[in-house]
XYZ file of C-alpha atoms in Angstrom:
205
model
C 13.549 73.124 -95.151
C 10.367 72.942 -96.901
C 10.299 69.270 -96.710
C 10.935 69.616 -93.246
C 7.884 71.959 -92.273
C 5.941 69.626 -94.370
C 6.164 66.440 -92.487
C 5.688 68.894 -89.406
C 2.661 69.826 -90.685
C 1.712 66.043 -92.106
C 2.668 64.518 -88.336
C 0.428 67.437 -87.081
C -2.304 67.039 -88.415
C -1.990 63.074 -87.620
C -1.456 63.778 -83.893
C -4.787 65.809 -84.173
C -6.766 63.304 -84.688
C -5.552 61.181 -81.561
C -5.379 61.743 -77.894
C -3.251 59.309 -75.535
C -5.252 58.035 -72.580
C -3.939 56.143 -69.677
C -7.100 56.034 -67.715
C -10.581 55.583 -68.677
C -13.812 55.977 -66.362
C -17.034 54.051 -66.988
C -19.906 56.143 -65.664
C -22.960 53.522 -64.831
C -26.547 55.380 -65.301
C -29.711 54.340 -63.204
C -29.635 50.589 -62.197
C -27.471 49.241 -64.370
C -26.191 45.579 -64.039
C -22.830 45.734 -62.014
C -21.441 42.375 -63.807
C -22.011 44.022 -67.047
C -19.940 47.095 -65.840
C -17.270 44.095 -64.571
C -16.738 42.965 -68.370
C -16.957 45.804 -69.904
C -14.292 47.332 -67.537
C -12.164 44.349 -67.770
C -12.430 44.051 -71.744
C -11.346 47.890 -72.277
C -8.355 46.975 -69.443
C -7.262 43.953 -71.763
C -7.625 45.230 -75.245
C -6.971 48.742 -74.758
C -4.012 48.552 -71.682
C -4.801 51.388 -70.026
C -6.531 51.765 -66.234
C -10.472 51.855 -65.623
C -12.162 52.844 -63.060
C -15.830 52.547 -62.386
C -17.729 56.072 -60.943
C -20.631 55.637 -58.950
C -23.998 55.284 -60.378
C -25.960 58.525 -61.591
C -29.129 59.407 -63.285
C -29.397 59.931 -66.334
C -29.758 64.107 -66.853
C -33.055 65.193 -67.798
C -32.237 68.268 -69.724
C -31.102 65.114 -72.828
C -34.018 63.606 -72.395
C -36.574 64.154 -75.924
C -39.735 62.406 -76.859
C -40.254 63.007 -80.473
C -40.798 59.372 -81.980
C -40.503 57.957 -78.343
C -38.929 58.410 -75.352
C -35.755 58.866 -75.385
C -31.866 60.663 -74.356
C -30.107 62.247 -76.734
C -26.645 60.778 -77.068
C -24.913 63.932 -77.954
C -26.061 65.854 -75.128
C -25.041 63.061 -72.756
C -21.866 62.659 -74.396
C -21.658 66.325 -73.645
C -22.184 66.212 -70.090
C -20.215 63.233 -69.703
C -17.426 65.424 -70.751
C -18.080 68.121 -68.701
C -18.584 66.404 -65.735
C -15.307 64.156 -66.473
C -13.483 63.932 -62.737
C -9.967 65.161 -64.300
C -8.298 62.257 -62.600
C -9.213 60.411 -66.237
C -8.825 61.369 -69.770
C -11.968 59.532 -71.023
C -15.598 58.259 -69.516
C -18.047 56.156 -71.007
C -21.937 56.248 -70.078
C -23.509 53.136 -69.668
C -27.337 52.935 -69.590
C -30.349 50.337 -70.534
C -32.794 53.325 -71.476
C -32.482 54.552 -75.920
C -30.214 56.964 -77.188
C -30.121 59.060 -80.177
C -28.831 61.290 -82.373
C -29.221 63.205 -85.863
C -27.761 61.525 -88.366
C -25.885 63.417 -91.399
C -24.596 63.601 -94.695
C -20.624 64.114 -95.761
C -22.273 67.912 -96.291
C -23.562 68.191 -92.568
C -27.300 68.460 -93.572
C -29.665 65.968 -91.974
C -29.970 62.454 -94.075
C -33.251 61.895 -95.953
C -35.728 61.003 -94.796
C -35.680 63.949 -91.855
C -38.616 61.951 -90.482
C -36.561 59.070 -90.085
C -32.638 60.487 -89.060
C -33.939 63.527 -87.168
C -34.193 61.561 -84.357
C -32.057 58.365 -84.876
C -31.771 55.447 -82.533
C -28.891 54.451 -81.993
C -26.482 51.699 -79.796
C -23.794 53.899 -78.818
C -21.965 57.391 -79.900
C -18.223 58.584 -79.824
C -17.256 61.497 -81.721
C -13.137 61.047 -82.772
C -11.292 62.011 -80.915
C -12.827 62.913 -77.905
C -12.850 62.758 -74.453
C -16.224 60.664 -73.594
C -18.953 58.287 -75.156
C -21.921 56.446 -74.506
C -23.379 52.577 -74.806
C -26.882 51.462 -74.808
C -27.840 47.997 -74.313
C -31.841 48.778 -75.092
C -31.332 48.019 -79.246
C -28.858 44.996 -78.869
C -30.947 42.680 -76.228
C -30.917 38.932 -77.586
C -32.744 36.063 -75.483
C -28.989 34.871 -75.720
C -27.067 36.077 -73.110
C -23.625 35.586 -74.635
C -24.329 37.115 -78.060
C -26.161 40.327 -75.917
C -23.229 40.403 -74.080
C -20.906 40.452 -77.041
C -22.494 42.675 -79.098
C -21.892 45.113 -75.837
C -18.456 44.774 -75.058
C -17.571 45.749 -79.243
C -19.974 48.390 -79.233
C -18.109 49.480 -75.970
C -14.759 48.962 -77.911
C -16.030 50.519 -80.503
C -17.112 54.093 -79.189
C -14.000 54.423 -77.083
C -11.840 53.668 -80.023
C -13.828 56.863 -81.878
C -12.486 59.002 -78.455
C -8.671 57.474 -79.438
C -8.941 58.880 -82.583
C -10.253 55.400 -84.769
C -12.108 56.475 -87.828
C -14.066 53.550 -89.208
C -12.380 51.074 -90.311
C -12.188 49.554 -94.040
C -9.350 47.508 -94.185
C -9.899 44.191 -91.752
C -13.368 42.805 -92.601
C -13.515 41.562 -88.989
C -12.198 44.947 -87.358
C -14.477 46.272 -84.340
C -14.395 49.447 -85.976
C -16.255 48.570 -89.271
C -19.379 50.856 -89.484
C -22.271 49.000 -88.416
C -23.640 50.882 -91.409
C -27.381 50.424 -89.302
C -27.238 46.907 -88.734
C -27.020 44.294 -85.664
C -25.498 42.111 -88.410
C -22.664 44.013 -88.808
C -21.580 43.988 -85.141
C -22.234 40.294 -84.730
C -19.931 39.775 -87.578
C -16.852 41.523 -86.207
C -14.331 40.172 -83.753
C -13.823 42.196 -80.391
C -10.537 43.153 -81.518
C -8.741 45.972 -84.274
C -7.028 44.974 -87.550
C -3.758 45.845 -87.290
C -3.859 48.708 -89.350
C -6.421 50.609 -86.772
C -3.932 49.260 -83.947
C -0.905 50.918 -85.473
C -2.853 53.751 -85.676
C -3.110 54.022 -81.926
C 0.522 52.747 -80.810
C-alpha cells in the first residue's frame, strides 16, 4: 500500500510539470513578416505534431511596455496577457514580435541576480515559464546579415520557449539539445540542433 501511494504521488508530481497540447496558436504582433510566421508554424507542426494556427495580427499592449535602460516590453507581462487572452479553442499561444523583450532575471533563491543594474531589466530573445500555457519570441537580439542563420536561430528559440510551456526544463544531457540554456549567449543557440535529445523527447511522449 505504501509503495503504492508512493508512485501515485512520484507519477503526480511528474504529470505536474507537463501539460498535453494538441493545438498551438502563434499570435503575430505589429507588422511582423508573414513568411517568418509560415516557418515557424510549420517547424512547431513537424517537430512538435500537434495543430497551429496563426491569429490575426495585434499590437503589442502598452500597459508591458517599460523604458528603464531602453525601450522596451516586458516579456512576462506579455506572456501574461497572451494567456489571458488565449481563444480557448488552443491550449498554447506564442507572441511573435521584432520590438525587445525583457525580464528580471533571478537566483535559485528568487532574489534578483547581481548586478541589479544589469538583470533588473534583462534583454532577452524569448520567455516560457514550464509548464505553461503561452510564450513569447523576439527576433530584435538574434538579427544576422545572414538570413539562414537569423532564421535558424528563430525557429530553436521558438522550439525552445514552447518546449518550457510542455513542461521541458533545460536540458543537460544532449550537448546539441534545443533546450540547452543559452546560458546568455547567441553561441549557445547557434550550436544546438533544432531538435530534443531523446531524453527531453521521452519526457514529453
Amino acid at each position: 500500500m505504501i509503495k503504492l501511494l508512493w508512485f501515485a504521488l512520484c507519477f503526480c508530481l511528474l504529470s505536474c510539470n507537463q501539460i498535453q497540447v494538441n493545438k498551438i496558436a502563434i499570435q503575430p504582433y505589429g507588422n511582423f513578416n508573414s513568411a517568418i510566421v509560415d516557418t515557424v508554424k510549420s517547424t512547431l507542426e513537424q517537430v512538435y505534431g500537434v495543430e497551429v494556427v496563426v491569429l490575426a495580427p495585434s499590437d503589442l499592449p502598452q500597459s508591458a511596455f517599460i523604458n528603464i535602460k531602453s525601450p522596451r516590453y516586458r516579456a512576462d507581462s506579455l506572456i501574461q496577457i497572451l494567456r489571458r487572452e488565449k481563444p480557448d479553442s488552443v491550449d498554447c499561444v506564442i507572441g511573435l514580435t521584432n520590438l525587445d523583450i525583457s525580464t528580471t532575471k533571478t537566483d535559485q533563491w528568487g532574489n534578483i541576480k547581481e548586478p541589479e543594474s544589469k538583470y533588473g531589466d534583462w534583454g532577452v530573445f524569448g520567455l516560457g515559464y514550464r509548464p505553461g500555457a503561452s510564450c513569447v519570441v523576439s527576433t530584435h537580439r538574434i538579427q544576422n546579415s545572414d538570413y539562414k542563420l537569423f532564421i535558424s536561430r528563430f525557429k530553436k528559440i521558438c522550439m525552445h520557449e514552447i518546449g518550457h510551456n510542455l513542461g521541458l526544463k533545460h536540458c543537460t544531457d544532449g550537448k546539441t539539445c534545443v533546450m540547452r540554456d543559452a546560458a546568455e549567449k547567441i553561441s549557445t543557440v547557434d550550436g544546438v540542433e533544432l531538435e530534443l535529445c531523446e531524453t527531453c523527447w521521452a519526457r514529453i511522449n
